[in-house]
CSV table of C-alpha atoms and ligand atoms in Angstrom, one decimal:
chain,number,residue,atom,x,y,z
K,261,MET,CA,8.5,-17.1,0.7
K,262,ILE,CA,11.4,-17.8,3.1
K,263,SER,CA,10.7,-15.8,6.1
K,264,ASN,CA,11.2,-15.4,9.8
K,265,ASP,CA,8.1,-14.4,11.8
K,266,SER,CA,10.0,-11.7,13.6
K,267,ASN,CA,10.8,-10.0,10.2
K,268,LYS,CA,8.7,-7.0,9.3
K,269,VAL,CA,7.7,-7.0,5.6
K,270,ILE,CA,8.3,-3.6,4.1
K,271,LEU,CA,7.4,-4.4,0.5
K,272,SER,CA,5.0,-7.0,-0.7
K,273,ILE,CA,4.3,-7.4,-4.4
K,274,CYS,CA,1.5,-9.8,-5.3
K,275,ASP,CA,0.4,-10.9,-8.8
K,276,LEU,CA,1.9,-7.8,-10.4
K,277,GLU,CA,1.0,-7.4,-14.1
K,278,CYS,CA,2.5,-4.6,-16.2
K,279,ASN,CA,2.2,-3.9,-19.9
K,280,TYR,CA,3.4,-1.5,-22.5
K,281,GLY,CA,0.4,-1.2,-24.9
K,282,GLU,CA,-0.2,-4.7,-26.2
K,283,LEU,CA,3.0,-6.1,-24.7
K,284,GLN,CA,2.5,-7.7,-21.3
K,285,VAL,CA,5.8,-7.8,-19.5
K,286,LEU,CA,5.0,-8.9,-16.0
K,287,HIS,CA,2.7,-11.9,-15.4
K,288,LYS,CA,1.6,-12.2,-11.8
K,289,ALA,CA,5.0,-11.5,-10.4
K,290,SER,CA,5.2,-11.7,-6.6
K,291,LEU,CA,8.0,-11.0,-4.1
K,292,ASN,CA,8.5,-9.7,-0.6
K,293,ILE,CA,11.2,-7.7,1.1
K,294,ASN,CA,11.8,-7.5,4.9
K,295,GLN,CA,12.9,-4.4,6.7
K,296,GLY,CA,16.7,-4.1,6.5
K,297,GLU,CA,17.1,-6.8,4.0
K,298,VAL,CA,19.1,-6.7,0.8
K,299,VAL,CA,17.3,-8.6,-2.0
K,300,ALA,CA,18.8,-9.2,-5.4
K,301,LEU,CA,16.5,-9.6,-8.4
K,302,PHE,CA,18.2,-11.5,-11.3
K,303,GLY,CA,16.9,-12.5,-14.7
K,304,PRO,CA,17.7,-12.4,-18.4
K,305,ASN,CA,17.7,-9.2,-20.4
K,306,GLY,CA,14.3,-7.9,-21.3
K,307,HIS,CA,12.4,-10.1,-18.9
K,308,GLY,CA,10.9,-7.3,-16.8
K,309,LYS,CA,13.3,-6.4,-14.0
K,310,SER,CA,13.4,-2.7,-14.6
K,311,THR,CA,9.7,-2.7,-15.3
K,312,LEU,CA,9.1,-4.2,-11.8
K,313,LEU,CA,11.3,-1.5,-10.1
K,314,LYS,CA,9.5,1.2,-12.1
K,315,ALA,CA,6.1,-0.2,-11.0
K,316,VAL,CA,7.1,0.0,-7.4
K,317,CYS,CA,8.0,3.7,-7.7
K,318,GLY,CA,4.9,4.6,-9.6
K,319,LEU,CA,6.5,5.0,-13.0
K,320,ASN,CA,4.4,2.2,-14.7
K,321,PRO,CA,0.8,3.4,-15.0
K,322,SER,CA,-0.5,0.1,-16.3
K,323,SER,CA,0.3,-1.8,-13.1
K,324,LYS,CA,-2.3,-4.2,-11.8
K,325,GLY,CA,-2.2,-6.6,-8.9
K,326,SER,CA,-1.0,-5.4,-5.5
K,327,ILE,CA,2.1,-3.5,-4.2
K,328,LEU,CA,2.0,-3.0,-0.5
K,329,PHE,CA,4.6,-0.6,1.0
K,330,GLU,CA,4.5,-0.7,4.8
K,331,GLY,CA,1.1,-2.4,4.5
K,332,SER,CA,-0.5,0.3,2.3
K,333,GLU,CA,-1.4,-0.2,-1.4
K,334,ILE,CA,0.7,2.0,-3.6
K,335,ILE,CA,-0.6,1.0,-7.1
K,336,GLY,CA,-2.2,4.2,-8.4
K,337,THR,CA,-0.2,6.5,-6.1
K,338,GLU,CA,1.7,9.3,-7.8
K,339,SER,CA,5.5,8.7,-7.9
K,340,ASP,CA,6.2,11.9,-5.9
K,341,GLN,CA,3.9,10.6,-3.1
K,342,ILE,CA,5.7,7.2,-3.2
K,343,VAL,CA,9.1,9.1,-2.7
K,344,GLU,CA,7.4,10.9,0.2
K,345,LYS,CA,6.5,7.5,1.8
K,346,GLY,CA,10.2,6.5,1.7
K,347,VAL,CA,10.9,4.7,-1.6
K,348,ALA,CA,13.9,5.9,-3.6
K,349,TYR,CA,14.7,4.7,-7.2
K,350,ILE,CA,18.2,4.8,-8.5
K,351,SER,CA,17.8,4.1,-12.2
K,352,GLU,CA,20.3,2.6,-14.7
K,353,ALA,CA,21.0,6.0,-16.1
K,354,ARG,CA,23.5,8.1,-14.2
K,355,ASN,CA,20.8,10.6,-13.4
K,356,ILE,CA,22.9,13.1,-11.5
K,357,PHE,CA,23.0,16.8,-12.4
K,358,LYS,CA,26.4,17.2,-14.0
K,359,ASP,CA,26.6,20.9,-13.8
K,360,MET,CA,26.0,21.0,-10.1
K,361,THR,CA,28.3,20.1,-7.3
K,362,VAL,CA,28.1,17.0,-5.2
K,363,LEU,CA,26.6,19.0,-2.4
K,364,GLU,CA,23.9,20.5,-4.6
K,365,ASN,CA,23.1,17.1,-6.0
K,366,LEU,CA,22.6,15.7,-2.5
K,367,ARG,CA,20.5,18.7,-1.4
K,368,LEU,CA,18.2,18.1,-4.4
K,369,GLY,CA,17.6,14.6,-3.1
K,370,ALA,CA,15.9,16.1,0.0
K,371,TYR,CA,13.1,17.8,-1.9
K,372,ASN,CA,10.2,15.9,-0.4
K,373,ARG,CA,8.3,17.1,2.7
K,374,ARG,CA,9.5,14.4,5.1
K,375,ALA,CA,13.1,14.7,3.9
K,376,ARG,CA,13.2,18.5,4.2
K,377,LYS,CA,12.7,18.2,7.9
K,378,LYS,CA,15.8,16.0,8.2
K,379,VAL,CA,18.3,17.6,5.8
K,380,LYS,CA,21.1,18.1,8.3
K,381,GLU,CA,20.7,14.7,9.9
K,382,ASN,CA,20.6,13.0,6.5
K,383,PHE,CA,23.7,14.9,5.2
K,384,GLU,CA,25.6,13.7,8.2
K,385,PHE,CA,24.3,10.2,7.6
K,386,VAL,CA,25.3,10.1,3.9
K,387,TYR,CA,28.7,11.7,4.7
K,388,SER,CA,29.4,9.1,7.4
K,389,LEU,CA,28.5,6.3,5.1
K,390,PHE,CA,30.4,7.7,2.1
K,391,PRO,CA,33.2,10.0,3.3
K,392,LYS,CA,34.3,10.3,-0.3
K,393,LEU,CA,31.3,12.4,-1.1
K,394,PHE,CA,32.2,14.8,1.7
K,395,GLU,CA,35.7,15.1,0.3
K,396,ARG,CA,34.2,15.8,-3.1
K,397,ASN,CA,31.5,18.2,-1.8
K,398,GLU,CA,32.5,21.1,-4.0
K,399,GLN,CA,33.4,19.1,-7.1
K,400,MET,CA,31.1,19.3,-10.2
K,401,ALA,CA,29.2,16.0,-10.4
K,402,GLY,CA,30.1,15.7,-14.1
K,403,THR,CA,33.8,15.3,-13.3
K,404,LEU,CA,33.3,12.4,-10.8
K,405,SER,CA,34.5,9.0,-11.8
K,406,GLY,CA,31.9,6.4,-12.9
K,407,GLY,CA,31.8,4.7,-9.5
K,408,GLU,CA,31.7,8.0,-7.6
K,409,SER,CA,28.8,9.2,-9.6
K,410,ARG,CA,26.9,5.9,-8.9
K,411,ILE,CA,27.6,6.5,-5.2
K,412,LEU,CA,26.4,10.0,-5.5
K,413,ALA,CA,23.1,8.7,-7.0
K,414,VAL,CA,22.8,6.3,-4.0
K,415,GLY,CA,23.6,9.2,-1.6
K,416,ARG,CA,20.9,11.3,-3.2
K,417,GLY,CA,18.4,8.5,-2.7
K,418,LEU,CA,19.3,8.4,1.0
K,419,MET,CA,18.8,12.2,1.3
K,420,SER,CA,15.2,11.5,0.4
K,421,ASP,CA,15.0,9.8,3.8
K,422,ALA,CA,14.4,6.5,2.0
K,423,LYS,CA,13.3,3.3,3.8
K,424,LEU,CA,13.6,1.3,0.6
K,425,LEU,CA,16.2,1.7,-2.1
K,426,LEU,CA,15.4,0.3,-5.6
K,427,VAL,CA,18.7,0.1,-7.4
K,428,ASP,CA,18.9,-0.8,-11.1
K,429,GLU,CA,22.1,-2.2,-12.4
K,430,PRO,CA,24.5,0.0,-10.4
K,431,SER,CA,27.6,-1.7,-11.8
K,432,ILE,CA,26.8,-1.4,-15.5
K,433,GLY,CA,29.7,0.0,-17.5
K,434,LEU,CA,32.1,0.2,-14.6
K,435,SER,CA,35.6,-1.3,-14.2
K,436,PRO,CA,36.1,-4.1,-11.6
K,437,ILE,CA,37.5,-1.6,-9.1
K,438,MET,CA,34.5,0.7,-9.5
K,439,LYS,CA,32.1,-2.2,-9.2
K,440,LYS,CA,33.8,-3.0,-5.8
K,441,THR,CA,33.3,0.6,-4.8
K,442,VAL,CA,29.7,0.6,-5.6
K,443,PHE,CA,29.0,-2.8,-3.9
K,444,GLY,CA,31.0,-1.6,-0.9
K,445,ALA,CA,28.6,1.2,-0.6
K,446,ILE,CA,25.6,-1.2,-0.7
K,447,ASN,CA,27.3,-3.3,1.9
K,448,ARG,CA,27.7,-0.2,4.2
K,449,ILE,CA,24.0,0.5,3.9
K,450,LYS,CA,23.3,-3.1,4.8
K,451,LYS,CA,25.7,-3.1,7.8
K,452,ASN,CA,25.0,0.3,9.2
K,453,THR,CA,21.3,1.0,8.5
K,454,ASP,CA,17.8,-0.5,8.7
K,455,ILE,CA,17.2,0.5,5.1
K,456,SER,CA,15.9,-2.2,2.7
K,457,VAL,CA,17.4,-2.6,-0.7
K,458,LEU,CA,16.1,-4.2,-3.9
K,459,ILE,CA,18.9,-4.5,-6.4
K,460,VAL,CA,18.8,-5.6,-10.0
K,461,GLU,CA,22.2,-6.7,-11.2
K,462,GLN,CA,23.7,-8.7,-14.1
K,463,GLU,CA,26.9,-9.2,-12.1
K,464,VAL,CA,25.6,-12.2,-10.2
K,465,ASP,CA,28.7,-12.7,-8.0
K,466,TYR,CA,28.8,-9.1,-6.7
K,467,ALA,CA,25.1,-9.0,-5.9
K,468,LEU,CA,25.1,-12.5,-4.4
K,469,ALA,CA,27.9,-11.4,-2.0
K,470,VAL,CA,25.9,-8.6,-0.6
K,471,ALA,CA,22.3,-10.0,-0.8
K,472,ASP,CA,20.4,-11.8,2.0
K,473,ARG,CA,18.0,-13.3,-0.5
K,474,ILE,CA,17.6,-13.6,-4.2
K,475,TYR,CA,14.7,-13.9,-6.7
K,476,LEU,CA,14.9,-14.9,-10.3
K,477,LEU,CA,12.5,-13.2,-12.8
K,478,LYS,CA,11.9,-15.0,-16.0
K,479,LYS,CA,9.4,-14.0,-18.7
K,480,GLY,CA,7.8,-11.7,-16.3
K,481,LYS,CA,7.3,-14.3,-13.5
K,482,VAL,CA,9.2,-14.9,-10.3
K,483,VAL,CA,10.4,-18.5,-10.8
K,484,LEU,CA,12.9,-18.9,-8.0
K,485,GLU,CA,13.6,-17.6,-4.5
K,486,ARG,CA,16.5,-18.6,-2.3
K,487,LYS,CA,18.6,-17.4,0.6
K,488,ALA,CA,21.8,-15.9,-0.9
K,489,GLY,CA,24.0,-18.4,1.0
K,490,GLU,CA,22.1,-21.3,-0.4
K,491,ILE,CA,22.6,-20.9,-4.1
K,492,LEU,CA,25.6,-20.7,-6.3
K,493,LYS,CA,26.3,-18.2,-9.1
K,494,SER,CA,26.4,-21.1,-11.6
K,495,GLU,CA,22.9,-22.3,-10.5
K,496,ILE,CA,21.5,-18.8,-11.0
K,497,GLU,CA,23.0,-18.4,-14.4
K,498,LYS,CA,21.9,-21.9,-15.5
K,499,ALA,CA,18.4,-21.0,-14.5
K,500,TYR,CA,18.4,-18.1,-17.0
K,501,PHE,CA,18.2,-20.6,-19.8
D,803,LIG,N1,8.7,2.2,-22.3
D,803,LIG,C1,8.6,1.0,-22.9
D,803,LIG,N2,7.8,0.9,-24.0
D,803,LIG,C2,7.6,-0.3,-24.7
D,803,LIG,N3,8.3,-1.4,-24.3
D,803,LIG,C3,9.1,-1.4,-23.2
D,803,LIG,C4,9.3,-0.2,-22.5
D,803,LIG,N4,10.1,-0.4,-21.5
D,803,LIG,C5,10.5,-1.7,-21.6
D,803,LIG,N5,9.8,-2.3,-22.6
D,803,LIG,C6,9.9,-3.7,-23.0
D,803,LIG,O1,9.5,-4.5,-21.9
D,803,LIG,C7,10.3,-5.6,-21.8
D,803,LIG,C8,11.0,-5.7,-20.4
D,803,LIG,O2,11.9,-4.6,-20.3
D,803,LIG,P1,12.7,-4.3,-19.0
D,803,LIG,O3,13.4,-3.0,-19.2
D,803,LIG,O4,11.8,-4.4,-17.8
D,803,LIG,O5,13.6,-5.6,-18.9
D,803,LIG,P2,14.9,-5.9,-18.0
D,803,LIG,O6,14.7,-7.2,-17.4
D,803,LIG,O7,15.2,-4.7,-17.1
D,803,LIG,O8,16.1,-6.0,-19.1
D,803,LIG,P3,17.6,-5.6,-19.0
D,803,LIG,O9,18.3,-6.7,-18.3
D,803,LIG,O10,18.0,-5.6,-20.5
D,803,LIG,O11,17.7,-4.2,-18.3
D,803,LIG,C9,11.4,-5.6,-22.9
D,803,LIG,O12,10.9,-6.4,-24.0
D,803,LIG,C10,11.4,-4.1,-23.3
D,803,LIG,O13,11.7,-3.9,-24.7
D,804,LIG,MG1,16.7,-3.3,-16.9
């Protein structure tokens, strides 16, 4: 693992194995994320990227191996407790409440005990990062554009007072302009906060531009780790095959 001794590791996954019934999807996958780092996880379709994110947030009950969050084992911990510790998962689906306003959606992100104590502060934080959400405060979430609704999902994750954001394919199905909007949001988190981000993304060039480091997951194993500035998009895509 490429590391700098002064870096504090926030997430450490070691020899993670996950299966769905008879199908083993992750085979001793290992990776680390430092505090404040943006890490991109690449890999071909169906090779276990989403499964890895779900395992970190407690949504894969079959997980074996070790997942340390801030030094404590979280395998076996209920997902609501993992949220409480500071992990937010933004899934591929646009899981926002369409019949509620932007404001109501954000407020729902602050349901855990730790976040409830910091609602005002986190609202200010989210609005300062994404002024567009403030402008759209009263708008029904179902009428937001694709990119805006992804940003709302990220904003809702931040309302949970997250220290680590797990973001699964935020740009899927978006136009190039909307993709820029979404990656602009991730860049703001990187520049303005100490929050760590693990992002799964098929758009290698967008993710490479924002990431500090990358991993490649192939057939359920981490087969490559690089600093983002030290690998080209073409090398990553070639490694898929
Ligand atoms: N709930 C489930 N039940 C059974 N099999 C599943 C389940 N979820 C995922 N799988 C299978 O596990 C494998 C890995 O899926 P996963 O969603 O982790 O891949 P991925 O790398 O995220 O793929 P993609 O790039 O297409 O999103 C696939 O073969 C998938 O069909
Ligand atoms: Mg996936």
